[in-house]
Coordinates of N, CA and C in Angstrom, one line a residue:
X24 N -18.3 -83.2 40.7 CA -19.5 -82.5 40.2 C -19.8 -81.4 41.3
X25 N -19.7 -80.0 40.9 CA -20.2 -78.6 41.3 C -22.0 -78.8 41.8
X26 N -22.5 -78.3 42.9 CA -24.2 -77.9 42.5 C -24.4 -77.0 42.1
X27 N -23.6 -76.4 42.2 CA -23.5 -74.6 41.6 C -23.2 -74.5 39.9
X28 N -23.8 -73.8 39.5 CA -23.9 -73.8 38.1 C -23.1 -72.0 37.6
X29 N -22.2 -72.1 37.5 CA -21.8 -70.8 36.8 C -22.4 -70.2 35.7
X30 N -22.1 -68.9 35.9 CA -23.1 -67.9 34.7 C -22.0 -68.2 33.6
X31 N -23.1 -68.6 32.5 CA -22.5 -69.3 31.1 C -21.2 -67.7 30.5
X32 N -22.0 -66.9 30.5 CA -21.0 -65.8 30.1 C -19.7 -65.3 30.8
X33 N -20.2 -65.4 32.5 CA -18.1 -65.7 33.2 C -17.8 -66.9 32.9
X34 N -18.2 -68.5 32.7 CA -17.5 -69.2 32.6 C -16.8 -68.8 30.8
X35 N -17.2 -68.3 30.3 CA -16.6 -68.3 28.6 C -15.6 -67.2 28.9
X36 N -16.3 -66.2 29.4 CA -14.6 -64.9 29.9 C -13.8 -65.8 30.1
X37 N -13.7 -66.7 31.0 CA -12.9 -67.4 31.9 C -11.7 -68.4 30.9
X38 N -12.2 -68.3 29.9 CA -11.6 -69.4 28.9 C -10.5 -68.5 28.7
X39 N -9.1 -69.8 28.8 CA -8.0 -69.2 28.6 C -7.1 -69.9 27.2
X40 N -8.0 -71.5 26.5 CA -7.4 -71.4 25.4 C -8.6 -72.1 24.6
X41 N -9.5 -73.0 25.2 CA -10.5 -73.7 23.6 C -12.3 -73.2 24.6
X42 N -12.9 -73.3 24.1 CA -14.1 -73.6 24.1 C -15.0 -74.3 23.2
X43 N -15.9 -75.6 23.4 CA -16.0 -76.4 22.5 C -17.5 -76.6 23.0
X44 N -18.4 -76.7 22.0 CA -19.7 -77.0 21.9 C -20.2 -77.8 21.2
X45 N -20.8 -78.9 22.0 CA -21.2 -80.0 21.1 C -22.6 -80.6 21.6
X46 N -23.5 -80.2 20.3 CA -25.1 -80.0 19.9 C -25.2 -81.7 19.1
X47 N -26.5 -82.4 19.6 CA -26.7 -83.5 19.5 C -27.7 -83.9 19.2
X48 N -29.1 -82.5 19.2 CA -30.3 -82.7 19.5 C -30.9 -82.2 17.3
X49 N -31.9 -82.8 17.3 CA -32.7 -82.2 15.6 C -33.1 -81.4 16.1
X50 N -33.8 -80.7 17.1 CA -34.9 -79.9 17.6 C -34.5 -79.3 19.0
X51 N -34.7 -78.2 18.8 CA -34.4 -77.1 19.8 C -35.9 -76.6 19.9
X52 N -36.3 -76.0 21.1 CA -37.5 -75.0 21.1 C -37.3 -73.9 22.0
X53 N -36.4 -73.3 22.5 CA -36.2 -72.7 23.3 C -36.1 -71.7 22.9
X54 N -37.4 -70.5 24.0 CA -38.4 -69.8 23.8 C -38.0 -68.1 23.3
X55 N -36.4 -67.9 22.8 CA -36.2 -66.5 22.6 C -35.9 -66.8 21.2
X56 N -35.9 -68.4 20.6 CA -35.7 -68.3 19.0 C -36.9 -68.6 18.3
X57 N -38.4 -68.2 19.2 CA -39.2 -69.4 18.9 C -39.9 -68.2 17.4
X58 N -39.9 -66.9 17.2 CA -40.6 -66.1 16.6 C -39.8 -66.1 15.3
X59 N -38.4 -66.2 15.5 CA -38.0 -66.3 14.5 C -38.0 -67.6 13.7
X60 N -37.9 -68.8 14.3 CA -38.0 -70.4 14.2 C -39.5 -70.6 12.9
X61 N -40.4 -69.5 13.3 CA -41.8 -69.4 13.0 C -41.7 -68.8 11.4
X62 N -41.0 -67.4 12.1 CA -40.8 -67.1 10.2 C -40.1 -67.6 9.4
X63 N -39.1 -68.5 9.9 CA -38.3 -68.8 9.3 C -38.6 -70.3 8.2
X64 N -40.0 -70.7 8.8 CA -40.6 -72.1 8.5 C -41.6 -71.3 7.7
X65 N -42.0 -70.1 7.5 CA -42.9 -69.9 6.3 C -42.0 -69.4 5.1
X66 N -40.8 -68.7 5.1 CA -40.4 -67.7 4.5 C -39.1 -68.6 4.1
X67 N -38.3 -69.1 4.6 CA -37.5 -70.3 4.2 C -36.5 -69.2 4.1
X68 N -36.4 -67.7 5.1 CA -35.1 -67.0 5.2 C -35.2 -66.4 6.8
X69 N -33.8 -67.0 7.2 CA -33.9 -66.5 8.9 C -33.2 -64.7 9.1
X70 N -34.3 -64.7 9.9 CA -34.9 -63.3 10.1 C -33.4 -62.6 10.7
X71 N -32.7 -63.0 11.2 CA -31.5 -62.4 12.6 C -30.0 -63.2 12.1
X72 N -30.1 -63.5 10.2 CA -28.1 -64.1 10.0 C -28.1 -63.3 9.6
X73 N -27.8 -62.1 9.4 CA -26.8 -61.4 8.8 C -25.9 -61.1 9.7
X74 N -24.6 -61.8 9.2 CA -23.2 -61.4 10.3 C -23.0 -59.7 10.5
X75 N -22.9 -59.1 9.8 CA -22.8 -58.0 9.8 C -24.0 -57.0 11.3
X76 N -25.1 -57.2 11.3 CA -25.9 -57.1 12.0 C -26.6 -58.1 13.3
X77 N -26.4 -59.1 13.2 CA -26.9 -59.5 14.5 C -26.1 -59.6 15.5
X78 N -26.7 -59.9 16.8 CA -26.4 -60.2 17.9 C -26.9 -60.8 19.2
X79 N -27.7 -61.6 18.4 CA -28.0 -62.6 19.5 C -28.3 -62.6 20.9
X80 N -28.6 -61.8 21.4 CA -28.8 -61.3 22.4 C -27.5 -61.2 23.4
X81 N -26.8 -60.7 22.6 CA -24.9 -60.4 23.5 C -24.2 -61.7 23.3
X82 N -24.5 -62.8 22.8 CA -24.2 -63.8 22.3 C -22.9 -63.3 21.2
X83 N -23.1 -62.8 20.3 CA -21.8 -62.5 18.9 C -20.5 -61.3 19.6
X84 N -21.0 -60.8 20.2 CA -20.4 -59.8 20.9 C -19.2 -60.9 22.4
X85 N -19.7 -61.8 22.7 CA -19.2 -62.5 23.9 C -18.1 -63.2 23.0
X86 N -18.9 -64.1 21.7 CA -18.0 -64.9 20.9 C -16.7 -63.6 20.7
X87 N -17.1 -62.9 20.4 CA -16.0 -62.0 19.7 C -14.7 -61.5 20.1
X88 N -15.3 -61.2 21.5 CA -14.6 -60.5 22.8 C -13.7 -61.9 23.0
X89 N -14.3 -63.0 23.4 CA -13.4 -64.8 23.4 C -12.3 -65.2 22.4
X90 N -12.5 -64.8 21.2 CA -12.1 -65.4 20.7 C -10.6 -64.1 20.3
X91 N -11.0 -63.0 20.4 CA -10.1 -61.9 20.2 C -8.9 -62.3 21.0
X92 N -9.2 -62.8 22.8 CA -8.0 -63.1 23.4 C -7.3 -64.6 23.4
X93 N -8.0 -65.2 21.8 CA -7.1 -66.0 21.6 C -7.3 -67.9 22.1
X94 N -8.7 -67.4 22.3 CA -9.5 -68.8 22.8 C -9.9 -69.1 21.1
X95 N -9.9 -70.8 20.8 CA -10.6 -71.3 19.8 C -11.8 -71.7 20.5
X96 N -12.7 -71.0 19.1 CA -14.0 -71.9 20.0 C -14.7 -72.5 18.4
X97 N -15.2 -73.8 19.3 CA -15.5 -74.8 17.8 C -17.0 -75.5 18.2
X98 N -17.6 -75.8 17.7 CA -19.1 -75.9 18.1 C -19.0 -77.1 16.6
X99 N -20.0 -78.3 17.1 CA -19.9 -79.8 16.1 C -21.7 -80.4 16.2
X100 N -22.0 -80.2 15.7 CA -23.1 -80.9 15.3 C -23.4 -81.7 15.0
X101 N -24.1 -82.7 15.4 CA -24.5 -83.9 15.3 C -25.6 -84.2 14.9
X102 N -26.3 -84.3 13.1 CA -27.8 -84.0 13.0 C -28.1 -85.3 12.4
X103 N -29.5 -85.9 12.1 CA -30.1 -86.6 11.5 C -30.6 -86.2 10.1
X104 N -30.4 -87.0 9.1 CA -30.5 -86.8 7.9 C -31.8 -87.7 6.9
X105 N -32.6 -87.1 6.4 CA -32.6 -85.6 6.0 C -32.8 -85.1 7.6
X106 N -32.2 -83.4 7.5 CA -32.7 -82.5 8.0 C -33.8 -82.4 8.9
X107 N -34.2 -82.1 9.7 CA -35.3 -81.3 10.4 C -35.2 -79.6 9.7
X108 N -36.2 -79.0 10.1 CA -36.7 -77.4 9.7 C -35.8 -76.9 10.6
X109 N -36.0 -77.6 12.0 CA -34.7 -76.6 12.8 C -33.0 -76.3 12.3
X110 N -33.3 -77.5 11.7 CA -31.6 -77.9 11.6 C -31.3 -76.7 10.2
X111 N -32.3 -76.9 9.4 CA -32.4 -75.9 8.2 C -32.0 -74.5 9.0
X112 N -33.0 -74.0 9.6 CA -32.8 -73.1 10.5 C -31.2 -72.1 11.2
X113 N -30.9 -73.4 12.2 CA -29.5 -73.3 12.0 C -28.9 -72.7 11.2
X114 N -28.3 -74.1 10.6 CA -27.7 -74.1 9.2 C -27.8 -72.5 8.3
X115 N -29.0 -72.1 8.2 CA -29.0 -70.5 7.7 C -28.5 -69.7 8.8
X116 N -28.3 -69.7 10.0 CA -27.9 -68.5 10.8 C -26.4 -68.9 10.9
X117 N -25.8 -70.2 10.7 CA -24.4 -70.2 11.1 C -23.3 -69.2 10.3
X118 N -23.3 -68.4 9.2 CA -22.6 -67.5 9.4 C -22.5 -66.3 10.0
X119 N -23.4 -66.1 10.7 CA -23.1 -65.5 12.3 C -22.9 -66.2 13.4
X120 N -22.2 -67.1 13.6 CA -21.3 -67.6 14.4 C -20.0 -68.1 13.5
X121 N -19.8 -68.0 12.4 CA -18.8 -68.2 11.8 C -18.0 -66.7 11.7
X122 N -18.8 -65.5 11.1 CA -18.4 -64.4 11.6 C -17.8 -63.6 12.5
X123 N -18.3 -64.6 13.5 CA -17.6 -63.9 14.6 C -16.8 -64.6 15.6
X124 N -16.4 -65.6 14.7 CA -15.0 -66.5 15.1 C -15.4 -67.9 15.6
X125 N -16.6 -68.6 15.5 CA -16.4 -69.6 15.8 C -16.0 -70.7 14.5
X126 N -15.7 -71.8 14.7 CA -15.3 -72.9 13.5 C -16.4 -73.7 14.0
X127 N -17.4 -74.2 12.5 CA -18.9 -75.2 12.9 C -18.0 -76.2 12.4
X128 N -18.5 -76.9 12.4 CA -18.5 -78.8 11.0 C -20.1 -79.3 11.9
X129 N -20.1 -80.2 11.0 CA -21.8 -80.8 11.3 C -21.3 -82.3 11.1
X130 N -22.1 -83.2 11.4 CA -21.5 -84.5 11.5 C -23.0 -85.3 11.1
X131 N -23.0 -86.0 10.4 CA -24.6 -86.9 9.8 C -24.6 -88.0 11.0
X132 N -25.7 -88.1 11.7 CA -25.5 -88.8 12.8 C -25.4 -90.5 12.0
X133 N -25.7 -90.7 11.0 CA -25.0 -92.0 10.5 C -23.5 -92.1 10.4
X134 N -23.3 -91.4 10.8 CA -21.4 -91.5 10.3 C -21.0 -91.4 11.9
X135 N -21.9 -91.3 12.9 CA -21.4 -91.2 14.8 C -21.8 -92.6 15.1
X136 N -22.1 -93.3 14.6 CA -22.6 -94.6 15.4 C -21.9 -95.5 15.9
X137 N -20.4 -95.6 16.0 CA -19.3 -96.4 16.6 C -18.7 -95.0 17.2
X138 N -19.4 -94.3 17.8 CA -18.5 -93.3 18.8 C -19.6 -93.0 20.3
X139 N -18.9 -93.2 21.2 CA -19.1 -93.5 22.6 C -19.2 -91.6 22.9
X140 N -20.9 -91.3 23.0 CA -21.2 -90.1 23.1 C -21.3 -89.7 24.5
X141 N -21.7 -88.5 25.0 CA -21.8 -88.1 25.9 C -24.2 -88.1 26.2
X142 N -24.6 -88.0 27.1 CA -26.4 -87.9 27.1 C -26.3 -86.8 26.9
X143 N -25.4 -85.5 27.0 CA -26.4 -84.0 26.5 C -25.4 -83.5 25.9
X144 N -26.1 -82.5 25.5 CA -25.4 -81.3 24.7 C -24.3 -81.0 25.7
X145 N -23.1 -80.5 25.3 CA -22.4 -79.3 26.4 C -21.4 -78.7 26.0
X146 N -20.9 -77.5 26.4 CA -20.0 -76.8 26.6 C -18.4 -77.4 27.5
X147 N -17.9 -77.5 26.7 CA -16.2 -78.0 27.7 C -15.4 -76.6 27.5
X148 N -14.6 -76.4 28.7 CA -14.0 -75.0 28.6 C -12.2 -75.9 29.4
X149 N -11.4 -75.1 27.8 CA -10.5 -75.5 28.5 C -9.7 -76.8 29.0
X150 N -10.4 -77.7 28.2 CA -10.8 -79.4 28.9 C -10.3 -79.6 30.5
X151 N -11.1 -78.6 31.3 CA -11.2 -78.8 33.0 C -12.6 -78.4 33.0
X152 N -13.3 -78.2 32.6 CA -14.6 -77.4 33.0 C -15.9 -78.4 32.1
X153 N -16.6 -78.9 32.2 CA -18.0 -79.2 31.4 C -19.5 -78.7 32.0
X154 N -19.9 -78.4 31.1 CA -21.4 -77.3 31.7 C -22.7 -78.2 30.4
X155 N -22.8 -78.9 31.0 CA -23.8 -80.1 30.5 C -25.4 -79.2 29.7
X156 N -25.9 -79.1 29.0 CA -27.2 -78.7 29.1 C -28.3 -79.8 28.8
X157 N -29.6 -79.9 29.7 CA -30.8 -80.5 29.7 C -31.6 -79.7 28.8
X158 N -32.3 -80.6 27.8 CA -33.6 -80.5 27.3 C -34.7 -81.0 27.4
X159 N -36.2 -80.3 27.3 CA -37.1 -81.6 27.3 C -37.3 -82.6 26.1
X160 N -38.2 -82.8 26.2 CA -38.6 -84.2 25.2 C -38.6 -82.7 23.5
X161 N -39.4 -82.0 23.9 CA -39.7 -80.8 22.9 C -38.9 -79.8 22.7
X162 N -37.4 -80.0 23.1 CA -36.4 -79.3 23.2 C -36.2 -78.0 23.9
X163 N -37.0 -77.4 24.8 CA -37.2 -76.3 25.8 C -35.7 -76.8 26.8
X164 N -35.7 -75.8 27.1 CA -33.9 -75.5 28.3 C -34.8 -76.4 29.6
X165 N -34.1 -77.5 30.2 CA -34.7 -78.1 31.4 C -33.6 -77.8 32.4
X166 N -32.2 -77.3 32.4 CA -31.6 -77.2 33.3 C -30.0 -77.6 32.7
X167 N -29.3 -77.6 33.7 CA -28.2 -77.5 33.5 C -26.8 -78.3 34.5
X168 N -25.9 -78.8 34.1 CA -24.9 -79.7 35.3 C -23.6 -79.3 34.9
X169 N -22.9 -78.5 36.3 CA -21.9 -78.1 35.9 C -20.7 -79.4 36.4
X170 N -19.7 -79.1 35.9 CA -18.5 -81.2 36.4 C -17.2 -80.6 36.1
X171 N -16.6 -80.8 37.3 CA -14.9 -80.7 36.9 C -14.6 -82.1 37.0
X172 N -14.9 -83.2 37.0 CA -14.6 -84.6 37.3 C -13.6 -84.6 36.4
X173 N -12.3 -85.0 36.4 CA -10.9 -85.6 35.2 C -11.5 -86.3 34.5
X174 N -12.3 -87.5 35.3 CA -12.9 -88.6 34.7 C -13.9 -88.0 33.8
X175 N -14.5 -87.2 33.9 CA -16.0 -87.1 32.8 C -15.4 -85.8 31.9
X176 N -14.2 -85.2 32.0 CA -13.5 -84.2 31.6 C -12.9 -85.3 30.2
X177 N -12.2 -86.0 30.4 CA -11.4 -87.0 29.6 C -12.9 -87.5 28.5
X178 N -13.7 -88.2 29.1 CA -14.5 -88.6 28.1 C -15.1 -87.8 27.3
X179 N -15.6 -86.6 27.7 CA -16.2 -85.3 27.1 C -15.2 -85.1 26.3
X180 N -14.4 -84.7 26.4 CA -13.2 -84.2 25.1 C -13.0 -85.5 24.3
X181 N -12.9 -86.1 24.4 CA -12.0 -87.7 23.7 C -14.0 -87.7 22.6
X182 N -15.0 -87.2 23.2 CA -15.9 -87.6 22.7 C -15.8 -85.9 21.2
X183 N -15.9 -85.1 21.8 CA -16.0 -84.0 20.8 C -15.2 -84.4 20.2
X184 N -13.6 -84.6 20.3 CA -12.1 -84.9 19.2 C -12.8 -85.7 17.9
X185 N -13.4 -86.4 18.6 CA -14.1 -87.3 17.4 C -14.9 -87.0 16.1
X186 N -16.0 -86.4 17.1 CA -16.9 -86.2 16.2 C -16.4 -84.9 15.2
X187 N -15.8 -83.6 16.1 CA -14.9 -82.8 15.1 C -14.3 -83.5 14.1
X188 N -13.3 -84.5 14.4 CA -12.2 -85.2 13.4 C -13.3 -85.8 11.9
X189 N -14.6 -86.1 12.8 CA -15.7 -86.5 11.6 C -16.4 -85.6 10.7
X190 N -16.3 -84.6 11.8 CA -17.5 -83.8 11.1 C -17.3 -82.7 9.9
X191 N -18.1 -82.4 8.9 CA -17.8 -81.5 7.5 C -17.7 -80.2 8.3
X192 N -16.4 -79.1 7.6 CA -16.8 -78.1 8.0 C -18.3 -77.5 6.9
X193 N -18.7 -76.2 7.8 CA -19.6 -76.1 7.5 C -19.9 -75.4 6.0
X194 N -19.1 -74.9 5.1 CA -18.9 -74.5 4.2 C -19.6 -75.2 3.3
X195 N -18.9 -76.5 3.7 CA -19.2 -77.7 2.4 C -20.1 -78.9 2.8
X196 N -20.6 -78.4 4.0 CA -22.2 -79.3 4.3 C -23.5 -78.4 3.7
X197 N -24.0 -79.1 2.9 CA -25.4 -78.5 2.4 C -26.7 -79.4 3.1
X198 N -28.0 -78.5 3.5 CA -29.0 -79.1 3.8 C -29.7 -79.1 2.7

């Protein structure tokens, strides 16, 4: 384990063939989606999916630049069913991350329950690299743990393989 935490955007440059993200949490609150999160719970249309037009705050533009040199990047979700409003949420913005090259699937957290998870969300780059992320109780960003461990490298991947191999692509998951 690193104390030093690399900037999320060189570690993703850095990627020379997968990048994999794997979301665990119903509820996110973290504070630059929170306006849209807001209209999006009155109006039941998120303000910032059109693939064509957004960008995330350099977010679709990074995916794009990644994935152009040939990195897969696959992002798995892990939700409780029914839904949360967040998960709704989501779920309406993911063709802008589908657009710009990532592969989703979503996984009904009843269908993970004989698989040996990881405690947070994270990013694996490459399967040598894991960049853990902390939330609070209310889903705000609490921090972050970067790990080259083999050992926690092996379980992190062996744990996404899974849930991927479980989970719907996103096409054909409806909320």
């Amino acid at each position: 384990m690193t104390q030093n935490v690399p900037d999320f955007a060189e570690l993703l440059r850095g990627a020379q063939r997968t990048a994999v993200h794997l979301e665990m949490r119903d509820v996110y609150s973290v504070g630059d989606e929170t306006a849209d999160f807001e209209q999006f719970k009155r109006t039941g249309v998120h303000p910032d999916a059109d693939p064509a037009t957004a960008d995330w705050g350099g977010w679709v533009p990074l995916v794009r630049e990644t994935v152009a040199r040939g990195v897969v990047m696959r992002r798995a979700r892990i939700v409780s069913e029914p839904v949360t409003d967040y998960i709704r949420f989501e779920h309406a913005s993911t063709p802008v991350n589908l657009a710009a090259g990532e592969l989703v699937r979503w996984l009904p957290r009843s269908r993970a329950s004989d698989l040996m998870l990881p405690g947070n969300d994270l990013w694996l780059i490459d399967d040598r690299q894991v960049l853990f992320h902390w939330f609070t109780g209310d889903g705000d960003w609490a921090g972050h743990e970067f790990n080259e461990d083999p050992d926690v490298i092996k379980l992190v991947s062996a744990a996404f393989e899974a849930v991927w191999e479980r989970g719907t692509p996103h096409h054909q998951y409806t909320v």
